[in-house]
PDB file of C-alpha atoms in Angstrom:
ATOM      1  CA  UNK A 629      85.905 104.112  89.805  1.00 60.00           C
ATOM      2  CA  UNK A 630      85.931 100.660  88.772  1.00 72.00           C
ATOM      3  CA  UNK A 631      89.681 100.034  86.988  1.00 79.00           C
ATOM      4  CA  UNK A 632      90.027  97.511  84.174  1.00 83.00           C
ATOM      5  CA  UNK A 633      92.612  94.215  84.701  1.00 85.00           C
ATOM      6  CA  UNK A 634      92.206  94.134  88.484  1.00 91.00           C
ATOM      7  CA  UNK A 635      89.703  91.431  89.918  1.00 95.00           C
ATOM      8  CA  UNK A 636      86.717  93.663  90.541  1.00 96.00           C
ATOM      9  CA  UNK A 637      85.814  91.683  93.929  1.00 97.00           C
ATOM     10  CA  UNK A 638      89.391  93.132  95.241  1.00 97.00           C
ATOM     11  CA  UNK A 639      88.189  96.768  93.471  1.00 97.00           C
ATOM     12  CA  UNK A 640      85.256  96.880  95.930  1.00 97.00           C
ATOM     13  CA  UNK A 641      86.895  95.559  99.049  1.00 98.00           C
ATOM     14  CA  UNK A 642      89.669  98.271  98.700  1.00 97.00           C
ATOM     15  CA  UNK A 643      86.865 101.030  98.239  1.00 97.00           C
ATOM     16  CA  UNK A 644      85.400  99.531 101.271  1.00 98.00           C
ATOM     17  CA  UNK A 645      88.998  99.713 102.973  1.00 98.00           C
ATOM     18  CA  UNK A 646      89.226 103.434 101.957  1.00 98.00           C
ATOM     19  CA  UNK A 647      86.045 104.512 103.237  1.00 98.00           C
ATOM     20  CA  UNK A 648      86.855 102.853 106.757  1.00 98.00           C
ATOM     21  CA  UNK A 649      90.408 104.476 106.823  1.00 98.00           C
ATOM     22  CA  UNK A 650      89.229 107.887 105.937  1.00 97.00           C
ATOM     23  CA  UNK A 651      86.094 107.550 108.446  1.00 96.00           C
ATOM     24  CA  UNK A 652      83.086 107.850 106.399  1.00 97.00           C
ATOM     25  CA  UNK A 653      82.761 104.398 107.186  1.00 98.00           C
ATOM     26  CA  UNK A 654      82.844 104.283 110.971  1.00 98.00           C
ATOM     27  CA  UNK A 655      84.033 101.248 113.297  1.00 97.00           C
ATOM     28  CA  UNK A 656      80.721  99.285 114.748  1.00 97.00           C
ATOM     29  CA  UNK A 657      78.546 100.514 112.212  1.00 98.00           C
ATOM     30  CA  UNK A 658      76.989  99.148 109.430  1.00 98.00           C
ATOM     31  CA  UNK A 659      78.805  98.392 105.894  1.00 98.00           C
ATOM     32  CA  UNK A 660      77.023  98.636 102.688  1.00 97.00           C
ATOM     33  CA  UNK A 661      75.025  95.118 102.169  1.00 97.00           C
ATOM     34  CA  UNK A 662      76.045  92.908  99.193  1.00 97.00           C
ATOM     35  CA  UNK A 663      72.740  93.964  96.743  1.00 97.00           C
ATOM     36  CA  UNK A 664      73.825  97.694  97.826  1.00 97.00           C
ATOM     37  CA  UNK A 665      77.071  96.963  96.642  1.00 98.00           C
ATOM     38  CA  UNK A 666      76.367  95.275  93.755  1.00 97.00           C
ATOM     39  CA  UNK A 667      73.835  98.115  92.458  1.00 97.00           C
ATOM     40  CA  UNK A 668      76.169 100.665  93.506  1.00 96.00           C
ATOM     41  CA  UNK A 669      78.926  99.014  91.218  1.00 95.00           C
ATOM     42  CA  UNK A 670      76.697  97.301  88.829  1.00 95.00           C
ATOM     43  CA  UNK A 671      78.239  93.739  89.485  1.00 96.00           C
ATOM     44  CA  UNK A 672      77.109  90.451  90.185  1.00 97.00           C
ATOM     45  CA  UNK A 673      76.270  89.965  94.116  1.00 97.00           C
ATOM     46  CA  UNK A 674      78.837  87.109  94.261  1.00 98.00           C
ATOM     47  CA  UNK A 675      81.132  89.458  93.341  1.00 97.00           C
ATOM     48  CA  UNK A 676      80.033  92.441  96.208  1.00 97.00           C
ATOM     49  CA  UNK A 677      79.794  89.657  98.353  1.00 97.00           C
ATOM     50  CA  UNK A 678      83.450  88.423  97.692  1.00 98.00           C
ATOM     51  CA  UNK A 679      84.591  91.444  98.094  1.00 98.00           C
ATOM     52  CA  UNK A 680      82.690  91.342 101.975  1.00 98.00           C
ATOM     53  CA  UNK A 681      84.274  88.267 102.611  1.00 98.00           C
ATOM     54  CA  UNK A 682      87.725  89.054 101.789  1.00 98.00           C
ATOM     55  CA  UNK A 683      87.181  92.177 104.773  1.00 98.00           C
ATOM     56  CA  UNK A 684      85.622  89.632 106.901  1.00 98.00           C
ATOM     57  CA  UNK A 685      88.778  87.534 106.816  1.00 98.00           C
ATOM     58  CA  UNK A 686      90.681  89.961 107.110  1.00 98.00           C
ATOM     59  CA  UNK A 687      89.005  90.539 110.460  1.00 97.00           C
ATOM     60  CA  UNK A 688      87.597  94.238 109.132  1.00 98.00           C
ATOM     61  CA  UNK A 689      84.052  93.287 109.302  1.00 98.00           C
ATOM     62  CA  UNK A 690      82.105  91.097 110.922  1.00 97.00           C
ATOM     63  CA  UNK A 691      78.511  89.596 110.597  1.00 95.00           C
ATOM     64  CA  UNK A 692      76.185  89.938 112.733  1.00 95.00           C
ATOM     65  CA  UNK A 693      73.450  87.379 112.181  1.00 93.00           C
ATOM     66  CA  UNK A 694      70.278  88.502 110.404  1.00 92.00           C
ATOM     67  CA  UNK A 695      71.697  92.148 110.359  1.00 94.00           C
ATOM     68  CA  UNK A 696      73.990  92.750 107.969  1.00 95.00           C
ATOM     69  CA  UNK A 697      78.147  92.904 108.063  1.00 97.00           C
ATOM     70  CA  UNK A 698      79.683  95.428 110.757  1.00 98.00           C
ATOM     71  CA  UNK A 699      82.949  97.704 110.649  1.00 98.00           C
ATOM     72  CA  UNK A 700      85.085  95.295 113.323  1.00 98.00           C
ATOM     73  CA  UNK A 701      86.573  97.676 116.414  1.00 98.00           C
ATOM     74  CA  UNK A 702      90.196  98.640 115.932  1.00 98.00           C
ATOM     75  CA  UNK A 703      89.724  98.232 111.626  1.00 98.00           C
ATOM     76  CA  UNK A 704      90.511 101.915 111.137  1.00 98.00           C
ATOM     77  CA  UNK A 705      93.967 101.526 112.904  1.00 98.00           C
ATOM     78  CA  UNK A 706      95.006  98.058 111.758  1.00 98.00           C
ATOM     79  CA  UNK A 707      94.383  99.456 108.216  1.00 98.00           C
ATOM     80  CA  UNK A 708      96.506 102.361 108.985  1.00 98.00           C
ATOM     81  CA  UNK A 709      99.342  99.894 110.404  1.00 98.00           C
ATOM     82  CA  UNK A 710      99.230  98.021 107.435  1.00 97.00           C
ATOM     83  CA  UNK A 711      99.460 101.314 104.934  1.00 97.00           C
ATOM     84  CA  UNK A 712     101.796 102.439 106.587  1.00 97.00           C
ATOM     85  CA  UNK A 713     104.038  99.685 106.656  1.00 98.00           C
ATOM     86  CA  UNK A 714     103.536  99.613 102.600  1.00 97.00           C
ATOM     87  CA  UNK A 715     103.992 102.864 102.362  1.00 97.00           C
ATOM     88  CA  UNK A 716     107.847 102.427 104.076  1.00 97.00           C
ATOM     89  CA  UNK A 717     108.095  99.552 101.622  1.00 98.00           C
ATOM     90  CA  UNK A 718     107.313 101.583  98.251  1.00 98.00           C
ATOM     91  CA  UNK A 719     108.752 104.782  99.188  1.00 97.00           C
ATOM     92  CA  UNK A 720     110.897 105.385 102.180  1.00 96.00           C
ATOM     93  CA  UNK A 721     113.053 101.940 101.190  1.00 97.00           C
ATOM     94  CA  UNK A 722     113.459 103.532  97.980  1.00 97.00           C
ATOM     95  CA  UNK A 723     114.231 106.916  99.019  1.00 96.00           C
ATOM     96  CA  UNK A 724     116.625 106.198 101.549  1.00 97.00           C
ATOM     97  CA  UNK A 725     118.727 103.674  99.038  1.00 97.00           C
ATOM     98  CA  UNK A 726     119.143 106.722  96.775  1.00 97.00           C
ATOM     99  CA  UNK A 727     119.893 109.037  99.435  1.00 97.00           C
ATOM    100  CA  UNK A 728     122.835 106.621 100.437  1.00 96.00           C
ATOM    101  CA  UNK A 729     123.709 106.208  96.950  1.00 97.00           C
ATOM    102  CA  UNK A 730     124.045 110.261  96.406  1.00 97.00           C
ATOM    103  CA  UNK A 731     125.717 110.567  99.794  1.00 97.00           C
ATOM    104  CA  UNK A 732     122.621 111.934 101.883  1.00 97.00           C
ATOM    105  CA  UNK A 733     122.451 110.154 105.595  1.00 96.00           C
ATOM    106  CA  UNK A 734     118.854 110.516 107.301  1.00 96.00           C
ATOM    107  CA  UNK A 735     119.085 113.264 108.913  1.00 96.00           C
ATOM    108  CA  UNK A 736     119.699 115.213 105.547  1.00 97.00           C
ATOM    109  CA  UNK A 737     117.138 113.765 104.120  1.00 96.00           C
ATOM    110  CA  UNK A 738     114.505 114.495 106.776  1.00 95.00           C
ATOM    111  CA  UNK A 739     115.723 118.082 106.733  1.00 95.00           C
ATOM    112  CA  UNK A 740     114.880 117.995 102.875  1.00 94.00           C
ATOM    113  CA  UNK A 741     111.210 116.160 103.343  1.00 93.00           C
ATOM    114  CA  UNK A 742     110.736 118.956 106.217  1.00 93.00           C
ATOM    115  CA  UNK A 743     111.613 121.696 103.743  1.00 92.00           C
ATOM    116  CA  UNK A 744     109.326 120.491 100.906  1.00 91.00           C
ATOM    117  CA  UNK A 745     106.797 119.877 102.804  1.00 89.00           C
ATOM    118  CA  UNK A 746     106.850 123.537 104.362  1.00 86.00           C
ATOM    119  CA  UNK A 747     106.723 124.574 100.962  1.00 81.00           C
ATOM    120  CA  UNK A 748     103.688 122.906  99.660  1.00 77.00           C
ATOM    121  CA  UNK A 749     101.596 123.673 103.400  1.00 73.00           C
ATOM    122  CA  UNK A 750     101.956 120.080 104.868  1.00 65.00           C
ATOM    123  CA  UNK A 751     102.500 119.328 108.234  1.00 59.00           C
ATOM    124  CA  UNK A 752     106.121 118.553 108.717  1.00 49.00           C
TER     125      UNK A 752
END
């Protein structure tokens, strides 16, 4: 779970990020505390708590005095935007530079992600 050479802080806050995109962590409820955190991963709770704060600024969560840190309304989405804008950066960019290269124009190469993923039962 936890991966060596990355700043474990970041580790948590993209576990965090994960749970909130696929909805086991819902918006307006409750996210882990920093000593849950920090026993769950067996860190510091500076660290956990780093991790909190870089959601926080982010504008994920939000504290709520006395309470505990809160999924923010509208994180599940934003985080969504902001994959999939990444995800058009690392792999459609890509893709469609090699497509040009070999001579494919998009609507080729939509026919092709269409087929493949009919083949391996994904929604196309």
């Amino acid at each position: 779970m936890i991966e060596e050479g990355r700043a474990l802080f970041l580790q948590i806050a993209e576990n965090i990020e994960n749970t909130i995109v696929d909805g086991s962590l819902a918006e307006e409820s409750r996210a882990p505390s920093t000593n849950e955190l920090a026993a769950f991963y067996r860190v510091n709770p500076a660290t956990a708590a780093k991790g909190l704060t870089v959601l926080a600024d982010k504008g994920l969560l939000t504290k709520k005095r006395g309470i505990g840190m809160f999924v923010t309304a509208g994180a599940r989405e934003k985080l969504r935007a902001e994959r999939r804008a990444v995800f058009a950066e690392r792999y459609v960019e890509p893709l469609m530079v090699e497509a040009a290269t070999i001579g494919l124009n998009a609507g080729e190469v939509i026919a092709m992600v269409k087929d493949r993923a009919t083949s391996v039962g994904a929604q196309a």
